[in-house]
Backbone as JSON, one array per atom type, in Angstrom:
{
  "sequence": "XXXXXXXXXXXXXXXXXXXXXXXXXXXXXXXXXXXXXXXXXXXXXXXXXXXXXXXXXXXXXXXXXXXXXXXXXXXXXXXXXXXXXXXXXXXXXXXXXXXXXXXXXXX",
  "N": [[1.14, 20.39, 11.03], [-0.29, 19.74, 7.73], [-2.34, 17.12, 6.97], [-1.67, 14.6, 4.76], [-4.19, 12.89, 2.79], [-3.55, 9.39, 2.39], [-5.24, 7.38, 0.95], [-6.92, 8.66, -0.93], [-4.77, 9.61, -2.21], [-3.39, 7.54, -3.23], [-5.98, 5.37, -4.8], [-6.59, 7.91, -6.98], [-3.37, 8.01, -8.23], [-3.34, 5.6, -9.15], [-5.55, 5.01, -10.96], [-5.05, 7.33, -12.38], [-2.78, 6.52, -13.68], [-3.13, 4.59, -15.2], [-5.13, 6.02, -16.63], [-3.68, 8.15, -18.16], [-1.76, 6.65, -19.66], [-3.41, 5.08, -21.9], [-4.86, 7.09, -22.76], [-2.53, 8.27, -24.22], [-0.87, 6.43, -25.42], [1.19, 5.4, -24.58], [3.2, 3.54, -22.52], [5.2, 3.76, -20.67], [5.12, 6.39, -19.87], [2.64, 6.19, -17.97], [3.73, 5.5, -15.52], [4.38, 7.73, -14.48], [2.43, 8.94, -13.2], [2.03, 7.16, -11.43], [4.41, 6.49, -9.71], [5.12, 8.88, -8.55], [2.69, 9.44, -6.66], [2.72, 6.94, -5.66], [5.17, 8.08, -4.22], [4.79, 10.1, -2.69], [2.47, 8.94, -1.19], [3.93, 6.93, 0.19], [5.71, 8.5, 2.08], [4.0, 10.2, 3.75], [2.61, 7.78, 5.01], [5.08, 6.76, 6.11], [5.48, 8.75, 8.03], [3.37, 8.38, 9.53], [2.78, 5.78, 9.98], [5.12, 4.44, 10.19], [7.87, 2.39, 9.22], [7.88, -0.37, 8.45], [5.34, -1.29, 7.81], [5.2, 1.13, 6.16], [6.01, 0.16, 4.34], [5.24, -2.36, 3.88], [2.8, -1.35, 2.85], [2.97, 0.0, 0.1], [4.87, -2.27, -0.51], [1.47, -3.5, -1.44], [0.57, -1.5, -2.99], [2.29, -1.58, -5.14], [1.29, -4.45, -5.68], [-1.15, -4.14, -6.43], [-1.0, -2.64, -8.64], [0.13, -4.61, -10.35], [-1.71, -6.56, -10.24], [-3.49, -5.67, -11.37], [-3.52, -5.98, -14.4], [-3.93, -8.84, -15.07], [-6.37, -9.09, -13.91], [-7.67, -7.6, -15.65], [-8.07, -9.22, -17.78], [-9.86, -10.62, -17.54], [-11.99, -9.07, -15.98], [-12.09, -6.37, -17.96], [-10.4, -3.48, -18.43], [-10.76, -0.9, -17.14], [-12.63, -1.9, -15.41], [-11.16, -3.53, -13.67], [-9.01, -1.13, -13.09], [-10.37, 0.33, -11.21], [-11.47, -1.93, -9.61], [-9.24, -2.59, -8.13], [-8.0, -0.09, -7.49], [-10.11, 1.29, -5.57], [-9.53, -1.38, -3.34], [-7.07, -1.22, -2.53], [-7.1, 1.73, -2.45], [-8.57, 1.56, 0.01], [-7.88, -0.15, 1.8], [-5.49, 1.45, 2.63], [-6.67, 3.58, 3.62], [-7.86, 2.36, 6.19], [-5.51, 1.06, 7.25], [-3.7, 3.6, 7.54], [-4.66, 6.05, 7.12], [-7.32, 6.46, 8.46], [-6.26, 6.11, 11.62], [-4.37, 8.22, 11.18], [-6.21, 9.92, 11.55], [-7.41, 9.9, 14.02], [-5.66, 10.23, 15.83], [-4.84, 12.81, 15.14], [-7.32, 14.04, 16.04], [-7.52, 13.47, 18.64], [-5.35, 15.44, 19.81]],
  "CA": [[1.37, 20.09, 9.63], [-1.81, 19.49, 7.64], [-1.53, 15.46, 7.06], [-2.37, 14.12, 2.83], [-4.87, 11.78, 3.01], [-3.03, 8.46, 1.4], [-6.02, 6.62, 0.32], [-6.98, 9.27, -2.2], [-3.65, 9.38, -3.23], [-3.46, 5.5, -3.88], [-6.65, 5.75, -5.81], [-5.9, 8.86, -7.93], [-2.94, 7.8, -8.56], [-3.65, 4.27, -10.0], [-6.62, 5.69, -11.72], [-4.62, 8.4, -13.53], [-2.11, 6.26, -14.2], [-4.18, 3.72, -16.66], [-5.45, 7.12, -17.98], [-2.32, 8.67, -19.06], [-0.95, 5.18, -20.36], [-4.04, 4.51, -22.69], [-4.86, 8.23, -23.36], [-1.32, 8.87, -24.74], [-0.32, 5.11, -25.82], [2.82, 5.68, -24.09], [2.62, 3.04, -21.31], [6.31, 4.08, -19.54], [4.42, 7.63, -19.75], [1.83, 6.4, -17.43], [4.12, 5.37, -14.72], [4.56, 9.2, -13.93], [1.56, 9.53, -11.91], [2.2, 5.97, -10.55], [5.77, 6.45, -9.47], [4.84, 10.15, -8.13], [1.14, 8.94, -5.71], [3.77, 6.04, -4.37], [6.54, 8.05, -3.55], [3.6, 11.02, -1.66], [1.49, 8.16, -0.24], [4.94, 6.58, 0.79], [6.63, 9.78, 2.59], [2.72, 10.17, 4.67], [2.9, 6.38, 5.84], [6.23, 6.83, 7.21], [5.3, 9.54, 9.06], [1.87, 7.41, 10.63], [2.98, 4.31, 11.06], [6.42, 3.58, 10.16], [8.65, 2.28, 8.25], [7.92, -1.92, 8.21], [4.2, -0.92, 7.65], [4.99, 1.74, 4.93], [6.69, -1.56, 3.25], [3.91, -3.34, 3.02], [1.96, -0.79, 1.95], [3.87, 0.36, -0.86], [4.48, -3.38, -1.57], [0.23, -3.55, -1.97], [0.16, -0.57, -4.07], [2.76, -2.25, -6.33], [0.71, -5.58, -6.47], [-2.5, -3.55, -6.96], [-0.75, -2.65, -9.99], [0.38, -5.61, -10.8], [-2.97, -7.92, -10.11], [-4.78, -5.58, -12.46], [-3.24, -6.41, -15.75], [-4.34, -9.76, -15.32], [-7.85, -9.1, -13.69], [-8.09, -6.88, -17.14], [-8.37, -9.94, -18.89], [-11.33, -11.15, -16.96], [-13.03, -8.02, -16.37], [-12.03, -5.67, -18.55], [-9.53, -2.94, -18.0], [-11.43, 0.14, -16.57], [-13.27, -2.0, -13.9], [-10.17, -3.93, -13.02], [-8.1, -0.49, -12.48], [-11.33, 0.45, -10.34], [-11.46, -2.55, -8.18], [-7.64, -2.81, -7.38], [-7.57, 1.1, -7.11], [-10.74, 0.77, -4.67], [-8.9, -2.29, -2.67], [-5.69, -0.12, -1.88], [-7.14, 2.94, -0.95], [-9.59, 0.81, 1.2], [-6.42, -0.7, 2.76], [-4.8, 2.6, 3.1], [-7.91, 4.32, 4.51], [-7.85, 1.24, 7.24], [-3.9, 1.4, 7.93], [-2.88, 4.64, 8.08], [-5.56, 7.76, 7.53], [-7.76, 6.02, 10.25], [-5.31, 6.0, 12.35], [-3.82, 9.25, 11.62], [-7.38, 11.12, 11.82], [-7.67, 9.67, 15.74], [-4.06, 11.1, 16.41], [-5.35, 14.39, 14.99], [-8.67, 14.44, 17.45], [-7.11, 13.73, 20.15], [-4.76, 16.39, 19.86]],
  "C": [[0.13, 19.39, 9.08], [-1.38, 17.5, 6.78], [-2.57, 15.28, 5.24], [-3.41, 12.82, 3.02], [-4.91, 10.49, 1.8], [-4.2, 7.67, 0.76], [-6.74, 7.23, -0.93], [-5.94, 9.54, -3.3], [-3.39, 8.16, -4.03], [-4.81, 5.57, -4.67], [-6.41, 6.51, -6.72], [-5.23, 8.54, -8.39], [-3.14, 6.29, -9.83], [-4.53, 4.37, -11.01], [-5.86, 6.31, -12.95], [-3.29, 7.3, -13.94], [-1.65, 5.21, -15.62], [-4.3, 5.11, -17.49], [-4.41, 7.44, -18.73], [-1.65, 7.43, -19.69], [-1.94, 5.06, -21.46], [-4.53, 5.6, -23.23], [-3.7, 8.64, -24.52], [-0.63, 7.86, -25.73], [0.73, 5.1, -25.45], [2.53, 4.55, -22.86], [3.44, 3.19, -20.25], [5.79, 5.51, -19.35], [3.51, 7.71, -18.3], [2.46, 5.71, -15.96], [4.37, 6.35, -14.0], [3.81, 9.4, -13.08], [1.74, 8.58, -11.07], [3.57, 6.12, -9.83], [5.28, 8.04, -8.06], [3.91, 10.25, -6.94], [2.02, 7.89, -5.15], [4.84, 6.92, -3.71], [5.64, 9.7, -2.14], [3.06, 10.15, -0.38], [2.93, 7.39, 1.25], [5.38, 7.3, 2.29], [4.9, 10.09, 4.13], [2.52, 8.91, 5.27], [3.93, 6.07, 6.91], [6.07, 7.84, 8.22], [4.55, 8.92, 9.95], [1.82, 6.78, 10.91], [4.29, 3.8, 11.21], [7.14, 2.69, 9.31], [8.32, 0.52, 7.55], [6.25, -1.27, 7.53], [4.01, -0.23, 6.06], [5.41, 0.78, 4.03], [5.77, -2.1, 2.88], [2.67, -2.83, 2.7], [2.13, -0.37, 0.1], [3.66, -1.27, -1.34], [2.8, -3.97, -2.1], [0.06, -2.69, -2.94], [0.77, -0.73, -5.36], [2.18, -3.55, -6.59], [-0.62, -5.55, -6.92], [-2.33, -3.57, -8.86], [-0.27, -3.67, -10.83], [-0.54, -6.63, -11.18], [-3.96, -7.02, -11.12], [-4.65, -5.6, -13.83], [-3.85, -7.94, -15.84], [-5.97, -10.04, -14.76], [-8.75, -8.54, -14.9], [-8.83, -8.03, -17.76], [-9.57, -10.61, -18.46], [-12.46, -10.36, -16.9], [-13.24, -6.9, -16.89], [-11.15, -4.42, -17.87], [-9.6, -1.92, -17.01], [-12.13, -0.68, -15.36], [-12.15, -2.88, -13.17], [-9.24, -2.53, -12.33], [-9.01, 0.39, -11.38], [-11.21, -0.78, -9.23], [-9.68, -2.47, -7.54], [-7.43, -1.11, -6.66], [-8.78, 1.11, -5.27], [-10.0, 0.2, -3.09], [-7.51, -1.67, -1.66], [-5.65, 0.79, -1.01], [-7.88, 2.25, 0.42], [-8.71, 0.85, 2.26], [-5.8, 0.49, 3.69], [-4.99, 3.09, 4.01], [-7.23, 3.62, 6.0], [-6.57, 1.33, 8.37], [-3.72, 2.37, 8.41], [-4.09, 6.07, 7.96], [-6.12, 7.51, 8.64], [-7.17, 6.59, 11.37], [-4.59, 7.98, 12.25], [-4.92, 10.31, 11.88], [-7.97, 10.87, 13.17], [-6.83, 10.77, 16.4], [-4.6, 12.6, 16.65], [-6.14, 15.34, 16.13], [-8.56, 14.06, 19.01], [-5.74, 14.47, 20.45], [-5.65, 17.98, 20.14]]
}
């Protein structure tokens, strides 16, 4: 089964999900891609590491989104939903693709 690689999803997602919120002015609009890249990135975590793990990933990708409304106000909105998006996939990368692109090669 070819495996999603969550740290582009957690980026992308967070990314597009400022866009479509400030593109559209709709801001429950722009939870669509955010809701949609958690519940993907989610479903690929549980498969790689498990279920306590996918928890506290998931809960980072909701305080990503959370810590960058108020980093906005410091550094402006576009490089705040860049560093938090950044920070996540970083995380992600670290946790679980890592990890599942060993599995892979030693198969």
């Amino acid at each position: 089964m070819s495996r999603i690689p969550t740290s582009a999803v957690v980026a992308a997602s967070l990314v597009s999900g400022y866009a479509v919120a400030r593109w559209t002015g709709v801001r429950p609009l722009g939870a669509v891609p955010l809701v949609l890249g958690a519940a993907v990135a989610a479903t690929e975590w549980r498969r790689t590491v498990g279920w306590p793990t996918t928890a506290g990933l998931v809960g980072l990708y909701v305080a990503a989104f959370g810590l960058s409304h108020p980093l906005a106000k410091e550094i402006g909105a576009w490089p705040s939903v860049a560093v938090v998006s950044a920070v996540a996939a970083g995380v992600s990368y670290v946790v679980s693709d890592r990890k599942a692109q060993r599995a892979t090669a030693d198969v």
